[in-house]
CSV table of C-alpha atoms in Angstrom, one decimal:
chain,number,residue,atom,x,y,z
T,1,MET,CA,-86.7,31.2,-136.5
T,2,GLU,CA,-84.5,29.2,-133.4
T,3,ALA,CA,-86.5,29.4,-130.0
T,4,GLN,CA,-83.9,32.2,-129.1
T,5,ALA,CA,-85.0,34.5,-132.5
T,6,ILE,CA,-88.7,33.9,-131.8
T,7,PHE,CA,-88.2,34.6,-127.6
T,8,ASP,CA,-86.4,37.7,-128.3
T,9,THR,CA,-89.2,38.8,-130.7
T,10,LEU,CA,-92.1,38.1,-128.1
T,11,LYS,CA,-89.6,39.9,-125.4
T,12,GLY,CA,-89.8,42.8,-127.6
T,13,LYS,CA,-92.7,43.2,-128.3
T,14,PHE,CA,-94.6,42.5,-124.7
T,15,GLY,CA,-91.9,43.6,-122.3
T,16,ASP,CA,-92.2,42.1,-119.3
T,17,ALA,CA,-95.3,39.9,-120.3
T,18,VAL,CA,-92.8,37.7,-121.5
T,19,VAL,CA,-90.7,36.4,-118.0
T,20,GLU,CA,-88.0,33.4,-119.4
T,21,LEU,CA,-87.1,31.1,-122.4
T,22,GLN,CA,-86.9,27.4,-120.6
T,23,GLY,CA,-84.6,25.5,-123.2
T,24,GLU,CA,-82.7,23.3,-121.1
T,25,GLY,CA,-84.4,20.1,-121.0
T,26,PHE,CA,-87.2,21.1,-123.3
T,27,SER,CA,-88.0,20.6,-126.7
T,28,PRO,CA,-88.9,22.4,-128.3
T,29,ALA,CA,-87.6,25.3,-125.5
T,30,PHE,CA,-91.1,27.3,-123.6
T,31,ALA,CA,-91.4,30.6,-123.4
T,32,VAL,CA,-93.4,31.8,-120.3
T,33,VAL,CA,-95.6,34.3,-120.4
T,34,ALA,CA,-98.0,35.8,-117.7
T,35,PRO,CA,-101.0,33.8,-117.6
T,36,ALA,CA,-103.0,37.5,-118.1
T,37,ALA,CA,-101.2,38.0,-121.6
T,38,VAL,CA,-101.8,34.8,-123.0
T,39,LYS,CA,-104.7,35.5,-125.8
T,40,GLU,CA,-102.8,38.1,-127.0
T,41,VAL,CA,-99.4,36.3,-127.8
T,42,SER,CA,-101.3,33.3,-129.2
T,43,ARG,CA,-102.5,35.7,-131.3
T,44,PHE,CA,-99.3,37.1,-132.6
T,45,LEU,CA,-98.0,34.0,-132.8
T,46,LYS,CA,-100.6,32.6,-135.2
T,47,GLU,CA,-101.0,36.2,-136.8
T,48,ASP,CA,-97.3,37.4,-137.8
T,49,PRO,CA,-96.2,36.3,-141.0
T,50,ASP,CA,-92.8,35.7,-139.8
T,51,LEU,CA,-94.2,33.0,-137.0
T,52,SER,CA,-97.5,32.3,-138.4
T,53,PHE,CA,-98.2,28.9,-135.3
T,54,ASP,CA,-101.3,27.8,-137.3
T,55,SER,CA,-101.5,24.7,-135.4
T,56,LEU,CA,-102.1,24.1,-131.6
T,57,MET,CA,-100.1,20.7,-131.7
T,58,CYS,CA,-100.9,19.9,-127.6
T,59,LEU,CA,-102.2,22.1,-125.1
T,60,SER,CA,-101.5,20.3,-121.4
T,61,GLY,CA,-102.5,20.9,-117.5
T,62,VAL,CA,-99.0,20.7,-115.3
T,63,ASP,CA,-99.5,20.1,-111.4
T,64,TYR,CA,-96.5,21.6,-109.5
T,65,LYS,CA,-97.6,21.3,-106.1
T,66,ASP,CA,-97.1,24.7,-105.2
T,67,LYS,CA,-98.7,25.7,-108.5
T,68,PHE,CA,-100.5,25.3,-111.7
T,69,ALA,CA,-99.3,25.7,-115.4
T,70,VAL,CA,-100.7,25.4,-118.6
T,71,ALA,CA,-97.9,24.4,-121.2
T,72,TYR,CA,-99.0,25.1,-125.2
T,73,HIS,CA,-97.1,22.7,-127.6
T,74,LEU,CA,-97.5,25.5,-131.1
T,75,HIS,CA,-96.1,24.4,-134.5
T,76,SER,CA,-95.8,26.1,-138.1
T,77,LEU,CA,-97.0,23.9,-140.9
T,78,LYS,CA,-95.5,27.5,-143.0
T,79,HIS,CA,-92.1,27.7,-141.5
T,80,ARG,CA,-91.4,24.3,-140.2
T,81,HIS,CA,-90.7,25.7,-136.5
T,82,ALA,CA,-92.6,24.6,-133.0
T,83,ILE,CA,-92.3,26.3,-129.8
T,84,GLY,CA,-93.7,26.0,-126.3
T,85,LEU,CA,-95.4,28.6,-124.4
T,86,LYS,CA,-95.9,27.9,-121.1
T,87,ALA,CA,-98.5,30.3,-118.5
T,88,MET,CA,-97.9,29.7,-114.8
T,89,LEU,CA,-101.2,29.8,-112.2
T,90,PRO,CA,-101.7,29.9,-108.6
T,91,ARG,CA,-102.8,27.4,-107.0
T,92,GLU,CA,-105.9,28.3,-105.4
T,93,ASN,CA,-108.3,29.6,-108.5
T,94,PRO,CA,-106.2,28.7,-111.4
T,95,SER,CA,-107.8,30.6,-114.0
T,96,LEU,CA,-106.2,32.1,-117.4
T,97,PRO,CA,-108.0,33.2,-120.9
T,98,THR,CA,-109.1,31.1,-123.3
T,99,VAL,CA,-107.4,30.4,-126.7
T,100,ASP,CA,-110.3,28.1,-128.1
T,101,ASP,CA,-111.0,32.0,-130.9
T,102,VAL,CA,-107.2,31.8,-131.9
T,103,TRP,CA,-106.8,28.1,-132.3
T,104,PRO,CA,-110.6,25.9,-132.6
T,105,ALA,CA,-108.6,23.2,-131.7
T,106,ALA,CA,-108.1,24.3,-128.1
T,107,ASN,CA,-111.9,23.7,-127.1
T,108,PHE,CA,-111.5,20.3,-126.5
T,109,GLN,CA,-107.5,20.4,-124.7
T,110,GLU,CA,-109.1,23.2,-122.6
T,111,ARG,CA,-112.0,21.4,-121.3
T,112,GLU,CA,-109.6,18.0,-120.2
T,113,ALA,CA,-107.9,20.4,-118.5
T,114,PHE,CA,-110.7,21.7,-116.7
T,115,ASP,CA,-111.8,18.3,-116.2
T,116,LEU,CA,-108.8,17.1,-115.0
T,117,PHE,CA,-107.4,19.4,-113.2
T,118,GLY,CA,-109.8,21.8,-112.7
T,119,ILE,CA,-108.3,24.6,-114.6
T,120,GLY,CA,-110.4,28.0,-115.8
T,121,PHE,CA,-110.4,29.2,-118.8
T,122,GLU,CA,-112.1,32.8,-118.9
T,123,GLY,CA,-114.0,33.2,-121.8
T,124,SER,CA,-114.0,29.9,-122.9
T,125,LYS,CA,-117.6,29.3,-125.2
T,126,ASP,CA,-118.1,25.8,-123.8
T,127,LEU,CA,-116.2,25.0,-120.9
T,128,ARG,CA,-117.6,21.2,-119.5
T,129,ARG,CA,-116.4,18.2,-118.5
T,130,ILE,CA,-115.3,16.2,-121.3
T,131,LEU,CA,-114.5,12.9,-120.3
T,132,LEU,CA,-115.3,12.7,-116.5
T,133,PRO,CA,-119.0,12.2,-115.9
T,134,GLU,CA,-121.1,15.7,-115.5
T,135,ASP,CA,-121.7,15.1,-111.9
T,136,TRP,CA,-118.4,13.8,-110.9
T,137,GLU,CA,-116.3,15.3,-107.8
T,138,GLY,CA,-112.8,16.7,-108.0
T,139,HIS,CA,-110.0,17.2,-110.4
T,140,PRO,CA,-108.5,13.5,-110.5
T,141,LEU,CA,-105.2,14.6,-111.7
T,142,ARG,CA,-104.3,16.9,-109.0
T,143,LYS,CA,-101.8,16.2,-107.1
T,144,ASP,CA,-104.0,16.2,-103.9
T,145,TYR,CA,-107.0,14.0,-105.3
T,146,LYS,CA,-108.8,12.3,-103.0
T,147,TYR,CA,-110.3,8.7,-104.5
T,148,PRO,CA,-114.1,8.8,-103.6
T,149,ASP,CA,-114.8,5.3,-101.9
T,150,SER,CA,-117.8,4.8,-104.1
T,151,TYR,CA,-119.4,6.5,-107.6
T,152,HIS,CA,-123.4,5.5,-108.1
T,153,GLY,CA,-123.2,2.7,-105.2
T,154,ILE,CA,-120.2,1.3,-107.3
T,155,LYS,CA,-117.1,0.9,-105.4
T,156,VAL,CA,-114.0,2.5,-106.9
H,1,MET,CA,-151.0,-46.2,-158.0
H,2,GLY,CA,-151.1,-46.6,-161.4
H,3,PRO,CA,-149.9,-50.1,-162.2
H,4,HIS,CA,-149.8,-52.0,-158.8
H,5,PRO,CA,-153.3,-53.8,-157.1
H,6,ALA,CA,-156.1,-52.0,-156.2
H,7,GLY,CA,-156.5,-51.7,-152.2
H,8,HIS,CA,-152.3,-52.5,-151.6
H,9,PRO,CA,-151.3,-50.2,-149.2
H,10,GLY,CA,-148.8,-47.9,-150.4
H,11,ARG,CA,-146.9,-47.8,-147.2
H,12,GLU,CA,-146.5,-51.6,-147.9
H,13,ARG,CA,-145.2,-51.2,-150.8
H,14,ARG,CA,-142.9,-48.6,-150.0
H,15,GLU,CA,-141.6,-50.7,-147.6
H,16,MET,CA,-141.0,-53.6,-149.9
H,17,THR,CA,-138.9,-51.3,-152.4
H,18,HIS,CA,-136.7,-50.3,-149.3
H,19,ASP,CA,-136.0,-53.7,-147.6
H,20,PRO,CA,-137.2,-56.4,-149.6
H,21,SER,CA,-135.6,-59.1,-147.0
H,22,HIS,CA,-139.3,-58.4,-145.0
H,23,GLY,CA,-141.1,-60.1,-147.1
H,24,LYS,CA,-144.7,-60.0,-145.7
H,25,GLY,CA,-144.8,-56.5,-144.9
H,26,GLY,CA,-144.1,-54.0,-142.2
H,27,ALA,CA,-145.7,-55.7,-139.1
H,28,GLY,CA,-142.9,-58.8,-138.5
H,29,ALA,CA,-143.2,-58.9,-135.1
H,30,SER,CA,-139.7,-60.5,-135.4
H,31,ALA,CA,-138.6,-57.3,-136.3
H,32,PRO,CA,-134.5,-57.4,-134.9
H,33,THR,CA,-135.1,-53.3,-133.9
H,34,GLY,CA,-137.8,-53.9,-132.3
H,35,ALA,CA,-140.1,-51.0,-132.0
H,36,SER,CA,-139.0,-48.7,-134.8
H,37,ALA,CA,-139.2,-51.7,-137.0
H,38,ALA,CA,-142.6,-52.7,-136.0
H,39,LEU,CA,-143.8,-48.8,-136.6
H,40,GLY,CA,-142.0,-48.9,-139.9
H,41,PRO,CA,-139.2,-46.2,-141.1
H,42,GLU,CA,-141.3,-43.4,-141.5
H,43,ALA,CA,-142.7,-42.8,-138.2
H,44,HIS,CA,-139.3,-40.5,-136.4
H,45,VAL,CA,-140.4,-40.7,-133.5
H,46,LEU,CA,-138.0,-38.0,-130.8
H,47,VAL,CA,-137.8,-39.2,-127.8
H,48,GLY,CA,-136.1,-37.1,-124.8
H,49,ASN,CA,-136.3,-34.4,-122.3
H,50,ALA,CA,-138.3,-31.2,-123.4
H,51,ASP,CA,-135.3,-29.3,-121.5
H,52,LEU,CA,-133.0,-31.5,-123.7
H,53,PHE,CA,-135.0,-29.8,-126.6
H,54,VAL,CA,-135.5,-25.9,-125.3
H,55,ASN,CA,-131.5,-26.0,-124.1
H,56,TRP,CA,-130.5,-27.3,-127.3
H,57,ALA,CA,-132.2,-24.8,-129.4
H,58,ARG,CA,-130.8,-21.8,-126.9
H,59,LYS,CA,-127.6,-22.4,-127.1
H,60,SER,CA,-127.8,-23.0,-130.6
H,61,SER,CA,-128.5,-19.7,-132.0
H,62,LEU,CA,-126.6,-16.7,-129.2
H,63,TRP,CA,-127.5,-13.9,-130.6
H,64,TYR,CA,-124.7,-11.4,-129.0
H,65,LEU,CA,-125.2,-8.3,-128.3
H,66,LEU,CA,-122.8,-5.5,-130.6
H,67,PHE,CA,-121.3,-4.0,-127.6
H,68,ALA,CA,-117.2,-3.3,-127.8
H,69,THR,CA,-116.0,-0.4,-125.9
H,70,ALA,CA,-112.0,-1.5,-126.3
H,71,CYS,CA,-109.4,-3.3,-127.5
H,72,CYS,CA,-111.2,-6.6,-127.2
H,73,GLY,CA,-113.8,-5.4,-129.5
H,74,ILE,CA,-111.2,-5.8,-132.4
H,75,GLU,CA,-110.7,-9.7,-131.1
H,76,LEU,CA,-114.4,-9.8,-131.4
H,77,MET,CA,-114.9,-8.1,-134.6
H,78,GLN,CA,-112.2,-10.8,-135.8
H,79,ALA,CA,-113.9,-13.8,-134.0
H,80,GLY,CA,-117.2,-12.4,-136.0
H,81,ALA,CA,-115.4,-12.2,-139.1
H,82,SER,CA,-114.9,-15.1,-141.5
H,83,ARG,CA,-111.3,-16.7,-140.2
H,84,TYR,CA,-113.0,-17.9,-137.0
H,85,ASP,CA,-116.7,-17.2,-138.4
H,86,LEU,CA,-118.9,-17.4,-134.8
H,87,ASP,CA,-121.5,-18.0,-137.4
H,88,ARG,CA,-120.9,-21.8,-136.8
H,89,PHE,CA,-122.5,-21.3,-133.6
H,90,GLY,CA,-125.5,-19.4,-134.3
H,91,ALA,CA,-123.8,-16.5,-132.4
H,92,VAL,CA,-124.8,-13.9,-134.9
H,93,PHE,CA,-124.2,-10.3,-133.6
H,94,ARG,CA,-126.9,-8.3,-133.0
H,95,ALA,CA,-127.0,-4.3,-133.0
H,96,THR,CA,-130.2,-4.1,-130.5
H,97,PRO,CA,-130.1,-5.1,-126.9
H,98,ARG,CA,-133.9,-6.7,-127.7
H,99,GLN,CA,-133.2,-9.1,-130.0
H,100,SER,CA,-130.0,-10.3,-127.9
H,101,ASP,CA,-130.0,-13.4,-125.7
H,102,LEU,CA,-126.2,-12.9,-125.1
H,103,MET,CA,-124.1,-9.3,-124.0
H,104,LEU,CA,-120.0,-10.1,-124.8
H,105,VAL,CA,-119.1,-7.2,-122.6
H,106,ALA,CA,-115.4,-6.5,-124.6
H,107,GLY,CA,-113.6,-4.3,-123.2
H,108,THR,CA,-112.5,-1.8,-120.5
H,109,ILE,CA,-116.3,-0.1,-118.5
H,110,THR,CA,-115.6,2.7,-116.7
H,111,HIS,CA,-117.6,4.3,-114.5
H,112,LYS,CA,-119.4,6.8,-117.2
H,113,MET,CA,-120.1,3.7,-118.8
H,114,ALA,CA,-121.8,1.6,-116.3
H,115,ASP,CA,-124.8,3.5,-116.4
H,116,ARG,CA,-125.7,2.4,-119.7
H,117,VAL,CA,-123.9,-1.7,-119.4
H,118,LYS,CA,-127.0,-1.8,-116.8
H,119,ARG,CA,-129.5,-0.5,-119.1
H,120,LEU,CA,-128.6,-2.4,-122.2
H,121,TYR,CA,-129.1,-5.4,-120.2
H,122,GLU,CA,-131.9,-4.9,-118.3
H,123,GLN,CA,-133.0,-4.1,-121.9
H,124,MET,CA,-132.1,-7.8,-123.2
H,125,PRO,CA,-135.0,-10.3,-122.8
H,126,GLU,CA,-134.9,-13.1,-121.1
H,127,PRO,CA,-132.9,-15.9,-121.1
H,128,LYS,CA,-129.8,-13.5,-121.0
H,129,TYR,CA,-126.4,-14.6,-120.5
H,130,VAL,CA,-122.8,-12.2,-120.4
H,131,ILE,CA,-119.9,-13.1,-120.9
H,132,ALA,CA,-117.1,-11.1,-119.1
H,133,MET,CA,-114.2,-10.8,-122.3
H,134,GLY,CA,-110.8,-9.6,-121.2
H,135,SER,CA,-108.8,-8.7,-118.0
H,136,CYS,CA,-110.8,-5.0,-117.8
H,137,ALA,CA,-113.9,-7.0,-117.5
H,138,ASN,CA,-113.2,-9.4,-115.3
H,139,THR,CA,-110.9,-7.3,-112.5
H,140,GLY,CA,-110.3,-4.1,-113.8
H,141,GLY,CA,-107.2,-6.0,-115.2
H,142,PRO,CA,-104.6,-2.9,-116.1
H,143,PHE,CA,-106.6,-0.2,-113.9
H,144,TYR,CA,-107.2,-2.6,-111.0
H,145,LYS,CA,-105.0,-0.6,-109.1
H,146,ASP,CA,-105.2,3.6,-109.2
H,147,SER,CA,-107.8,4.0,-110.8
H,148,TYR,CA,-110.7,6.3,-110.0
H,149,CYS,CA,-112.0,5.9,-113.4
H,150,VAL,CA,-112.3,2.4,-114.1
H,151,VAL,CA,-115.2,-0.4,-112.8
H,152,LYS,CA,-113.5,-3.4,-111.2
H,153,GLY,CA,-115.1,-5.7,-113.0
H,154,VAL,CA,-118.1,-6.3,-114.9
H,155,ASP,CA,-119.8,-8.2,-112.2
H,156,LEU,CA,-120.0,-5.6,-109.8
H,157,LEU,CA,-122.9,-4.5,-111.8
H,158,ILE,CA,-124.2,-7.4,-113.7
H,159,PRO,CA,-124.5,-11.4,-113.5
H,160,VAL,CA,-121.8,-12.9,-114.9
H,161,ASP,CA,-121.3,-16.5,-116.8
H,162,VAL,CA,-118.5,-17.0,-118.2
H,163,TYR,CA,-115.1,-14.8,-117.3
H,164,ILE,CA,-112.2,-15.3,-120.6
H,165,PRO,CA,-108.9,-14.0,-119.2
H,166,GLY,CA,-106.5,-12.6,-122.1
H,167,CYS,CA,-105.6,-9.3,-122.2
H,168,PRO,CA,-107.2,-9.3,-125.1
H,169,PRO,CA,-108.5,-13.2,-125.3
H,170,ARG,CA,-107.3,-14.3,-128.7
H,171,PRO,CA,-110.7,-15.2,-131.1
H,172,GLU,CA,-110.0,-19.2,-130.0
H,173,ALA,CA,-110.2,-18.3,-126.4
H,174,LEU,CA,-114.0,-16.0,-127.4
H,175,ILE,CA,-114.8,-18.8,-128.8
H,176,ASP,CA,-114.0,-21.3,-126.2
H,177,GLY,CA,-115.9,-19.5,-123.9
H,178,ILE,CA,-118.3,-19.3,-126.0
H,179,MET,CA,-118.5,-22.8,-126.1
H,180,ALA,CA,-118.1,-23.2,-121.9
H,181,LEU,CA,-121.5,-21.2,-121.9
H,182,GLN,CA,-123.0,-23.6,-123.9
H,183,LYS,CA,-122.0,-25.9,-121.7
H,184,ILE,CA,-123.5,-24.1,-118.9
H,185,ILE,CA,-127.4,-23.7,-120.9
H,186,MET,CA,-127.0,-27.1,-121.7
H,187,ARG,CA,-127.4,-28.5,-117.4
H,188,LYS,CA,-130.2,-25.8,-117.2
H,189,LYS,CA,-133.6,-27.9,-115.7
H,190,ASN,CA,-137.2,-26.6,-115.8
H,191,TYR,CA,-136.6,-24.1,-118.7
H,192,GLY,CA,-134.8,-22.1,-116.5
H,193,ALA,CA,-132.6,-19.5,-117.5
H,194,LYS,CA,-130.5,-19.1,-114.8
H,195,ALA,CA,-128.8,-22.3,-113.1
């Protein structure tokens, strides 16, 4: 199924929660959805037999300076088609529902986005830092991250 | 003794066998090589200082800790395997710091890893040596600028004896580094572990 057809299916099902299709410069195209609807949209994309997106290829955090985003790359092994999903988040307290009960593989990737961008995933079964030490301060991939002078007495 | 005349010392007899030119036995003052000839060929006397012996023993059995944190570890594995064969130098890997003499820091050290590096080093018995292998362990290498998570050189954590440049160094370079460490060890004095 083509990206436009997938987007139309989502639009018909979820209405205003599906905002727009970003096709220019993206492959696969991104369907931008409201953060609160991410879990329902994801479940529909996975369980609908015509869509059947059984593989979460990648989950990324993005810092646009004025806002954050979480981008999901989905692929269907059954139908051999792909789509992107994107949720825009505010700069202050960025947070959205987890999808780790839809795709269990999401957990590690959500932990990475939490670790490096400080994006919260509500209802996650295990949201801890994954790469950095537990006592690290700040989220280093944020554009406004300030490097610490030292960590445990070692110059950074 | 059997067929030989009774009372004839076996030592003299054997010397005759080895070197018939000394017709009268081993005690000849006219022997050309002095002391060794005077004591006879069985008397193997080793003269040297104890440092030489201790250092030689230490440099000839550099058991290294299996400690590979990045791609340098692949080169380390090659160097230890049959093609380059670090065993030739008496260097074999140990899977525990308590049996290791040498810590080969092969790879990037992050701040999260730093505590573990220090602890492993402290668990090693004296005398202990450290080789920093590759650019990451030397200076932070490709992560030197704009990295929040990489330690800029393992010498910020533990004392380093030999630095091997390269990204990663080839096994020949690693072997050269180990030979450089052997030369350093041979220069130590008074059984000293430190230079």
